[in-house]
Tab-separated table of C-alpha atoms and ligand atoms in Angstrom:
chain	number	residue	atom	x	y	z
A	25	MET	CA	41.327	133.461	111.174
A	26	THR	CA	44.041	134.745	108.851
A	27	ALA	CA	47.409	135.393	110.451
A	28	ARG	CA	48.502	138.979	110.817
A	29	THR	CA	51.613	140.257	109.073
A	30	GLN	CA	53.667	143.361	109.790
A	31	GLY	CA	55.053	145.821	107.272
A	32	ARG	CA	55.974	149.453	106.722
A	33	VAL	CA	53.953	152.055	104.859
A	34	ILE	CA	56.073	153.375	101.976
A	35	ALA	CA	53.414	155.426	100.195
A	36	ALA	CA	49.974	156.816	100.908
A	37	HIS	CA	47.490	157.438	98.100
A	38	GLY	CA	44.343	158.959	99.548
A	39	ARG	CA	42.231	155.889	100.300
A	40	HIS	CA	44.883	153.201	100.169
A	41	TYR	CA	48.493	152.610	101.119
A	42	THR	CA	51.459	150.738	99.709
A	43	VAL	CA	52.974	148.599	102.454
A	44	GLU	CA	56.286	146.786	102.156
A	45	LEU	CA	56.646	143.399	103.841
A	46	PRO	CA	59.980	142.310	105.359
A	47	ASP	CA	60.688	140.162	102.259
A	48	GLY	CA	60.320	143.243	100.021
A	49	ALA	CA	56.876	142.402	98.634
A	50	LEU	CA	54.659	145.444	98.010
A	51	ILE	CA	51.071	145.102	99.181
A	52	LYS	CA	48.128	147.332	98.368
A	53	CYS	CA	46.459	147.995	101.637
A	54	PHE	CA	43.022	149.373	102.569
A	55	PRO	CA	42.252	150.625	106.039
A	56	ARG	CA	39.678	148.559	107.920
A	57	GLY	CA	36.659	150.696	108.750
A	58	LYS	CA	36.770	154.446	108.441
A	59	LYS	CA	39.934	155.183	110.343
A	60	ASN	CA	42.601	156.209	107.913
A	61	ASP	CA	45.407	157.813	109.822
A	62	ALA	CA	48.461	155.799	108.790
A	63	THR	CA	51.278	157.759	107.233
A	64	VAL	CA	54.498	157.038	105.351
A	65	GLY	CA	57.062	155.488	107.684
A	66	ASP	CA	54.465	153.812	109.900
A	67	TYR	CA	54.873	150.190	110.910
A	68	VAL	CA	51.496	148.492	110.534
A	69	GLU	CA	49.707	145.177	111.058
A	70	LEU	CA	47.853	143.650	108.117
A	71	THR	CA	45.670	140.696	107.278
A	72	MET	CA	46.333	139.450	103.785
A	73	GLN	CA	43.384	139.224	101.420
A	74	GLY	CA	44.732	137.392	98.400
A	75	ALA	CA	48.314	137.543	97.205
A	76	ASP	CA	48.961	141.289	96.984
A	77	GLU	CA	46.153	143.020	98.867
A	78	ALA	CA	45.528	143.356	102.556
A	79	ALA	CA	43.465	145.114	105.187
A	80	LEU	CA	45.355	147.546	107.401
A	81	GLU	CA	44.384	146.537	110.913
A	82	LYS	CA	46.526	148.638	113.151
A	83	VAL	CA	49.229	151.309	113.214
A	84	LEU	CA	51.980	150.220	115.619
A	85	GLU	CA	53.296	152.642	118.213
A	86	ARG	CA	55.273	155.504	116.657
A	87	LYS	CA	58.662	156.747	117.718
A	88	ASN	CA	57.675	160.185	116.437
A	89	LEU	CA	55.375	161.879	113.950
A	90	LEU	CA	56.122	165.047	112.052
A	91	PHE	CA	52.989	167.059	111.665
A	92	ARG	CA	51.817	170.441	110.530
A	93	SER	CA	48.496	172.084	111.256
A	94	ASP	CA	47.118	175.256	109.764
A	95	GLU	CA	43.793	176.927	110.487
A	96	ASN	CA	41.819	174.773	108.072
A	97	ARG	CA	43.849	171.627	107.611
A	98	SER	CA	46.436	169.450	109.166
A	99	LYS	CA	48.849	167.087	107.533
A	100	GLN	CA	51.064	164.278	108.719
A	101	PHE	CA	54.410	164.407	106.938
A	102	ALA	CA	55.896	161.094	108.056
A	103	ALA	CA	56.367	158.877	111.105
A	104	ASN	CA	59.351	157.094	112.660
A	105	VAL	CA	61.855	159.501	111.197
A	106	ASP	CA	65.425	159.559	112.560
A	107	GLN	CA	66.501	162.730	110.857
A	108	LEU	CA	65.046	165.637	108.955
A	109	MET	CA	66.887	167.118	105.983
A	110	ILE	CA	65.524	170.556	105.262
A	111	ILE	CA	66.357	171.401	101.669
A	112	ILE	CA	66.760	175.054	100.748
A	113	ALA	CA	68.464	176.487	97.686
A	114	VAL	CA	70.418	179.486	96.487
A	115	ALA	CA	67.505	180.046	94.037
A	116	PRO	CA	64.545	180.334	93.972
A	117	ASN	CA	64.456	182.262	97.220
A	118	PHE	CA	63.715	180.280	100.361
A	119	SER	CA	61.579	181.631	103.204
A	120	ASP	CA	63.271	182.287	106.560
A	121	ASP	CA	59.891	182.003	108.242
A	122	LEU	CA	59.259	178.524	106.815
A	123	LEU	CA	62.795	177.429	107.625
A	124	GLY	CA	62.367	178.554	111.247
A	125	ARG	CA	58.998	176.826	111.513
A	126	THR	CA	60.344	173.602	110.054
A	127	LEU	CA	63.194	173.622	112.568
A	128	ALA	CA	60.770	174.295	115.423
A	129	GLY	CA	58.501	171.458	114.266
A	130	SER	CA	61.484	169.150	114.075
A	131	TRP	CA	62.918	169.943	117.504
A	132	SER	CA	59.550	169.815	119.185
A	133	ALA	CA	59.031	166.319	117.698
A	134	ASP	CA	62.501	165.274	118.937
A	135	ILE	CA	63.853	164.834	115.417
A	136	THR	CA	67.353	166.096	114.595
A	137	PRO	CA	67.317	168.590	111.723
A	138	VAL	CA	70.061	169.129	109.157
A	139	ILE	CA	69.917	172.003	106.677
A	140	VAL	CA	71.048	171.337	103.119
A	141	LEU	CA	71.818	174.428	101.047
A	142	ASN	CA	71.445	173.208	97.469
A	143	LYS	CA	72.408	174.685	94.075
A	144	VAL	CA	75.694	176.148	95.272
A	145	ASP	CA	76.716	176.127	91.612
A	146	LEU	CA	74.527	179.256	91.256
A	147	LEU	CA	77.391	181.416	92.432
A	148	GLU	CA	75.608	184.698	91.984
A	149	GLY	CA	73.240	184.221	94.908
A	150	LEU	CA	75.505	182.100	97.086
A	151	GLU	CA	76.893	184.735	99.447
A	152	ALA	CA	73.433	186.218	100.042
A	153	ALA	CA	72.024	182.791	100.876
A	154	ARG	CA	74.887	182.108	103.280
A	155	ALA	CA	74.333	185.465	104.968
A	156	ARG	CA	70.676	184.630	105.540
A	157	LEU	CA	71.721	181.364	107.143
A	158	ALA	CA	73.938	183.103	109.697
A	159	PRO	CA	71.414	182.815	112.571
A	160	PHE	CA	71.105	179.095	111.910
A	161	TYR	CA	74.886	178.596	111.914
A	162	GLN	CA	74.869	180.345	115.292
A	163	LEU	CA	72.303	177.848	116.569
A	164	GLY	CA	74.749	175.070	115.814
A	165	VAL	CA	72.544	173.418	113.200
A	166	GLN	CA	74.555	171.321	110.776
A	167	ILE	CA	74.466	173.030	107.368
A	168	ILE	CA	75.723	171.221	104.287
A	169	GLU	CA	76.314	172.959	100.970
A	170	ILE	CA	75.843	170.859	97.857
A	171	CYS	CA	74.974	170.655	94.240
A	172	ALA	CA	72.362	167.882	94.282
A	173	ARG	CA	73.038	166.981	90.657
A	174	ASP	CA	76.670	166.153	91.399
A	175	PRO	CA	76.957	162.463	92.401
A	176	GLN	CA	80.468	162.852	93.822
A	177	GLN	CA	79.470	165.678	96.169
A	178	VAL	CA	76.326	163.892	97.248
A	179	GLU	CA	78.228	160.700	97.945
A	180	GLN	CA	80.848	162.495	100.015
A	181	LEU	CA	78.713	164.983	101.911
A	182	ILE	CA	75.229	163.471	102.195
A	183	LEU	CA	75.470	159.695	101.982
A	184	PRO	CA	77.497	159.218	105.216
A	185	LEU	CA	74.684	160.926	107.163
A	186	LEU	CA	72.018	158.611	105.826
A	187	ARG	CA	73.353	155.179	106.705
A	188	ASP	CA	70.928	152.987	108.642
A	189	LYS	CA	68.567	155.887	109.268
A	190	THR	CA	65.188	156.998	107.988
A	191	THR	CA	65.640	160.529	106.635
A	192	LEU	CA	62.814	162.803	105.565
A	193	LEU	CA	63.462	165.401	102.847
A	194	LEU	CA	61.350	168.464	103.442
A	195	GLY	CA	61.261	171.921	101.921
A	196	GLN	CA	59.572	174.336	99.592
A	197	SER	CA	58.964	173.459	95.951
A	198	ALA	CA	61.861	173.571	93.476
A	199	MET	CA	64.584	173.436	96.145
A	200	GLY	CA	65.815	170.125	94.718
A	201	LYS	CA	64.509	167.373	97.013
A	202	SER	CA	63.678	164.987	94.187
A	203	THR	CA	66.923	165.829	92.389
A	204	LEU	CA	68.848	164.798	95.515
A	205	LEU	CA	66.732	161.630	95.773
A	206	ASN	CA	67.498	160.725	92.147
A	207	THR	CA	71.221	161.177	92.670
A	208	LEU	CA	71.109	158.880	95.718
A	209	VAL	CA	68.573	156.382	94.382
A	210	PRO	CA	68.806	156.443	90.575
A	211	LEU	CA	66.038	153.871	90.260
A	212	ALA	CA	63.604	156.255	91.947
A	213	LEU	CA	63.253	158.132	88.635
A	214	ALA	CA	61.403	160.893	90.456
A	215	ALA	CA	60.115	163.751	88.343
A	216	THR	CA	61.933	167.079	88.742
A	217	ARG	CA	61.096	170.412	87.199
A	218	GLU	CA	62.279	173.985	86.862
A	219	HIS	CA	60.290	176.276	89.094
A	220	SER	CA	59.561	178.620	86.181
A	221	VAL	CA	57.885	175.730	84.377
A	222	ALA	CA	55.661	174.916	87.339
A	223	LEU	CA	52.315	176.553	86.793
A	224	GLY	CA	52.385	179.230	89.474
A	225	ALA	CA	51.749	178.959	93.181
A	226	GLY	CA	50.425	175.733	94.606
A	227	LYS	CA	51.924	173.526	91.909
A	228	HIS	CA	54.415	170.972	93.068
A	229	THR	CA	56.333	168.578	90.917
A	230	THR	CA	56.214	165.842	93.545
A	231	THR	CA	52.607	165.172	94.483
A	232	SER	CA	52.841	162.465	97.135
A	233	THR	CA	55.192	161.323	99.859
A	234	ARG	CA	57.161	158.133	99.295
A	235	LEU	CA	59.886	156.138	101.029
A	236	TYR	CA	62.858	154.752	99.054
A	237	HIS	CA	65.681	152.446	100.123
A	238	LEU	CA	69.237	153.583	99.541
A	239	PRO	CA	70.808	151.061	97.170
A	240	ASP	CA	74.069	150.363	98.996
A	241	ALA	CA	74.040	152.137	102.325
A	242	GLY	CA	71.194	150.605	104.322
A	243	GLY	CA	68.903	153.480	105.162
A	244	ASP	CA	65.753	155.046	103.784
A	245	LEU	CA	64.937	158.385	102.226
A	246	ILE	CA	61.454	159.897	102.152
A	247	ASP	CA	60.689	162.414	99.395
A	248	SER	CA	57.729	164.729	99.888
A	249	PRO	CA	55.862	167.444	98.001
A	250	GLY	CA	57.013	171.028	98.565
A	251	PHE	CA	54.997	173.024	101.078
A	252	GLN	CA	54.053	176.682	101.305
A	253	GLY	CA	52.872	176.743	104.880
A	254	PHE	CA	53.977	175.127	108.114
A	255	GLY	CA	51.392	175.850	110.786
A	256	LEU	CA	52.173	174.584	114.255
A	257	LEU	CA	48.747	175.011	115.850
A	258	HIS	CA	48.845	171.511	117.349
A	259	LEU	CA	51.814	172.407	119.551
A	260	THR	CA	51.394	173.660	123.102
A	261	ARG	CA	53.338	176.754	124.152
A	262	GLU	CA	55.777	174.423	125.921
A	263	ASP	CA	56.253	172.429	122.695
A	264	ILE	CA	56.903	175.663	120.783
A	265	GLU	CA	59.472	176.624	123.430
A	266	ARG	CA	61.289	173.338	122.776
A	267	GLY	CA	61.420	174.390	119.120
A	268	PHE	CA	63.771	177.225	120.193
A	269	PRO	CA	66.622	175.397	121.912
A	270	GLU	CA	68.662	178.609	122.139
A	271	PHE	CA	66.240	179.793	124.852
A	272	GLY	CA	67.236	176.802	126.991
A	273	PRO	CA	70.224	178.276	128.861
A	274	TYR	CA	68.190	181.350	129.913
A	275	LEU	CA	64.989	179.679	131.129
A	276	ALA	CA	66.306	179.244	134.652
A	277	GLU	CA	66.635	183.043	134.903
A	278	CYS	CA	62.904	183.670	134.319
A	279	ARG	CA	61.223	184.747	137.552
A	280	PHE	CA	57.918	182.999	136.780
A	281	TYR	CA	57.922	179.255	136.245
A	282	ASN	CA	55.221	179.695	133.546
A	283	CYS	CA	56.928	182.673	131.896
A	284	THR	CA	55.966	182.992	128.214
A	285	HIS	CA	59.001	185.198	127.382
A	286	GLN	CA	56.816	187.829	125.747
A	287	HIS	CA	56.307	190.631	128.251
A	288	GLU	CA	57.017	189.300	131.738
A	289	PRO	CA	59.363	191.187	134.071
A	290	ASN	CA	62.601	189.420	134.984
A	291	CYS	CA	62.484	187.144	131.950
A	292	GLY	CA	65.823	185.500	131.137
A	293	VAL	CA	64.941	185.139	127.458
A	294	LEU	CA	63.954	188.803	127.025
A	295	ALA	CA	67.105	189.852	128.867
A	296	ALA	CA	69.224	187.734	126.500
A	297	LEU	CA	67.316	189.230	123.563
A	298	GLY	CA	68.198	192.706	124.871
A	299	ARG	CA	71.884	191.723	124.976
A	300	HIS	CA	71.604	190.330	121.385
A	301	GLU	CA	72.455	186.868	122.638
A	302	ILE	CA	69.171	185.608	121.194
A	303	ASN	CA	68.419	186.512	117.579
A	304	ALA	CA	65.543	189.007	117.278
A	305	ALA	CA	64.016	187.375	114.202
A	306	ARG	CA	63.980	184.016	115.981
A	307	HIS	CA	62.271	185.493	119.040
A	308	ALA	CA	59.756	187.251	116.750
A	309	LEU	CA	58.957	183.906	115.120
A	310	TYR	CA	58.446	182.353	118.563
A	311	VAL	CA	55.998	185.146	119.440
A	312	ARG	CA	54.112	184.682	116.127
A	313	LEU	CA	53.751	180.974	116.808
A	314	VAL	CA	52.562	181.458	120.394
A	315	GLU	CA	50.099	184.199	119.379
A	316	ALA	CA	48.691	182.144	116.481
A	317	LYS	CA	48.215	179.245	118.857
A	318	ALA	CA	46.432	181.427	121.459
A	319	ALA	CA	44.133	182.979	118.821
A	320	HIS	CA	43.320	179.528	117.450
A	321	ASP	CA	42.544	178.114	120.900
A	322	SER	CA	40.262	180.995	121.807
A	323	TYR	CA	38.152	180.526	118.643
A	324	SER	CA	37.851	176.753	118.722
B	459	LIG	N1	71.567	174.697	89.196
B	459	LIG	C1	71.091	173.691	89.911
B	459	LIG	N2	69.827	173.284	89.728
B	459	LIG	C2	69.359	172.256	90.474
B	459	LIG	C3	70.148	171.619	91.471
B	459	LIG	N3	69.417	170.665	92.067
B	459	LIG	C4	68.191	170.717	91.488
B	459	LIG	N4	68.156	171.662	90.518
B	459	LIG	C5	66.996	171.997	89.663
B	459	LIG	O1	65.974	172.600	90.441
B	459	LIG	C6	64.692	172.279	89.878
B	459	LIG	C7	63.754	171.787	90.960
B	459	LIG	O2	64.209	170.548	91.453
B	459	LIG	P1	63.239	169.420	92.063
B	459	LIG	O3	64.144	168.311	92.489
B	459	LIG	O4	62.129	169.098	91.129
B	459	LIG	O5	62.643	170.203	93.331
B	459	LIG	P2	61.702	169.620	94.505
B	459	LIG	O6	62.212	170.204	95.774
B	459	LIG	O7	61.612	168.154	94.430
B	459	LIG	O8	60.277	170.305	94.146
B	459	LIG	P3	58.782	169.758	94.533
B	459	LIG	O9	58.690	168.333	94.122
B	459	LIG	O10	57.847	170.655	93.755
B	459	LIG	O11	58.629	169.955	96.000
B	459	LIG	C8	64.939	171.265	88.776
B	459	LIG	O12	64.899	171.922	87.520
B	459	LIG	C9	66.352	170.769	89.070
B	459	LIG	O13	67.035	170.343	87.912
B	459	LIG	C10	71.503	172.071	91.629
B	459	LIG	O14	72.275	171.581	92.471
B	459	LIG	N5	71.894	173.115	90.837
B	460	LIG	MG1	60.037	166.886	94.241
B	461	LIG	ZN1	60.891	184.189	130.310
């Protein structure tokens, strides 16, 4: 019997994976049998078949898995992530709804999110973008303003956060994820493109998720294709609640232990909402997520 080797998935390409061995060798890896649920960031067990190919035998236990699930599809973003960097930009416009969902997905998976506001050189839209971020400042989320093309800024403001961690870059198309990657890892040579050049909705410049090593810092960065939806149908109502940490201090004031904070009497969250201590748009997002989940469950 061939000895088993361990490695980490650095890229997934439909039917096969690229796995990196501890010595840095890159192995083309096919899943054994039909099961094909490894994702970028996974630690896996392989049996070598020749010098640079192997069978993927087993996905080792995950620390976490960031996931999205919409009505007709679900997608694993990445596994074993220490930190999520949500990239938004002064232009094109970012979606508050998607930003809120991404944060909720991150917190409910126990991954610390950081928001990066990119393209701050586009001064015209800067104040408006900052104003839209006000609720997220209030939540205490770390928000970093950068120009991803500027190596000095990136080195000072972003690099210190990345050391010895696996960081996932996530966000809508054209926000500058791959631009930031290229500034940090020049050898990545990732393609970047003006949004106006992209051929309408559904076109992303980056087409697959991939993990890169930072050249000097020790730490990994995962670049991913932009998304247009972030369904959270796989989360239970309790998981969704964990995606809204600002509810936390008020939960003890709810009369019912299984309060859903939507219509119940003596609800601490609704009371705080009434006093404007909880942001109305955030509570509305929570209700949308819980209602989508309930509708999905009752039809499946
Ligand atoms: N003005 C300005 N433009 C930037 C900045 N960072 C990135 N861009 C531009 O924004 C466009 C989109 O950048 P990408 O890095 O391709 O965006 P992305 O998030 O990787 O997009 P997808 O791969 O489609 O998800 C490119 O034309 C970049 O040159 C910045 O700091 N300022
Ligand atoms: Mg990209
Ligand atoms: Zn309540």
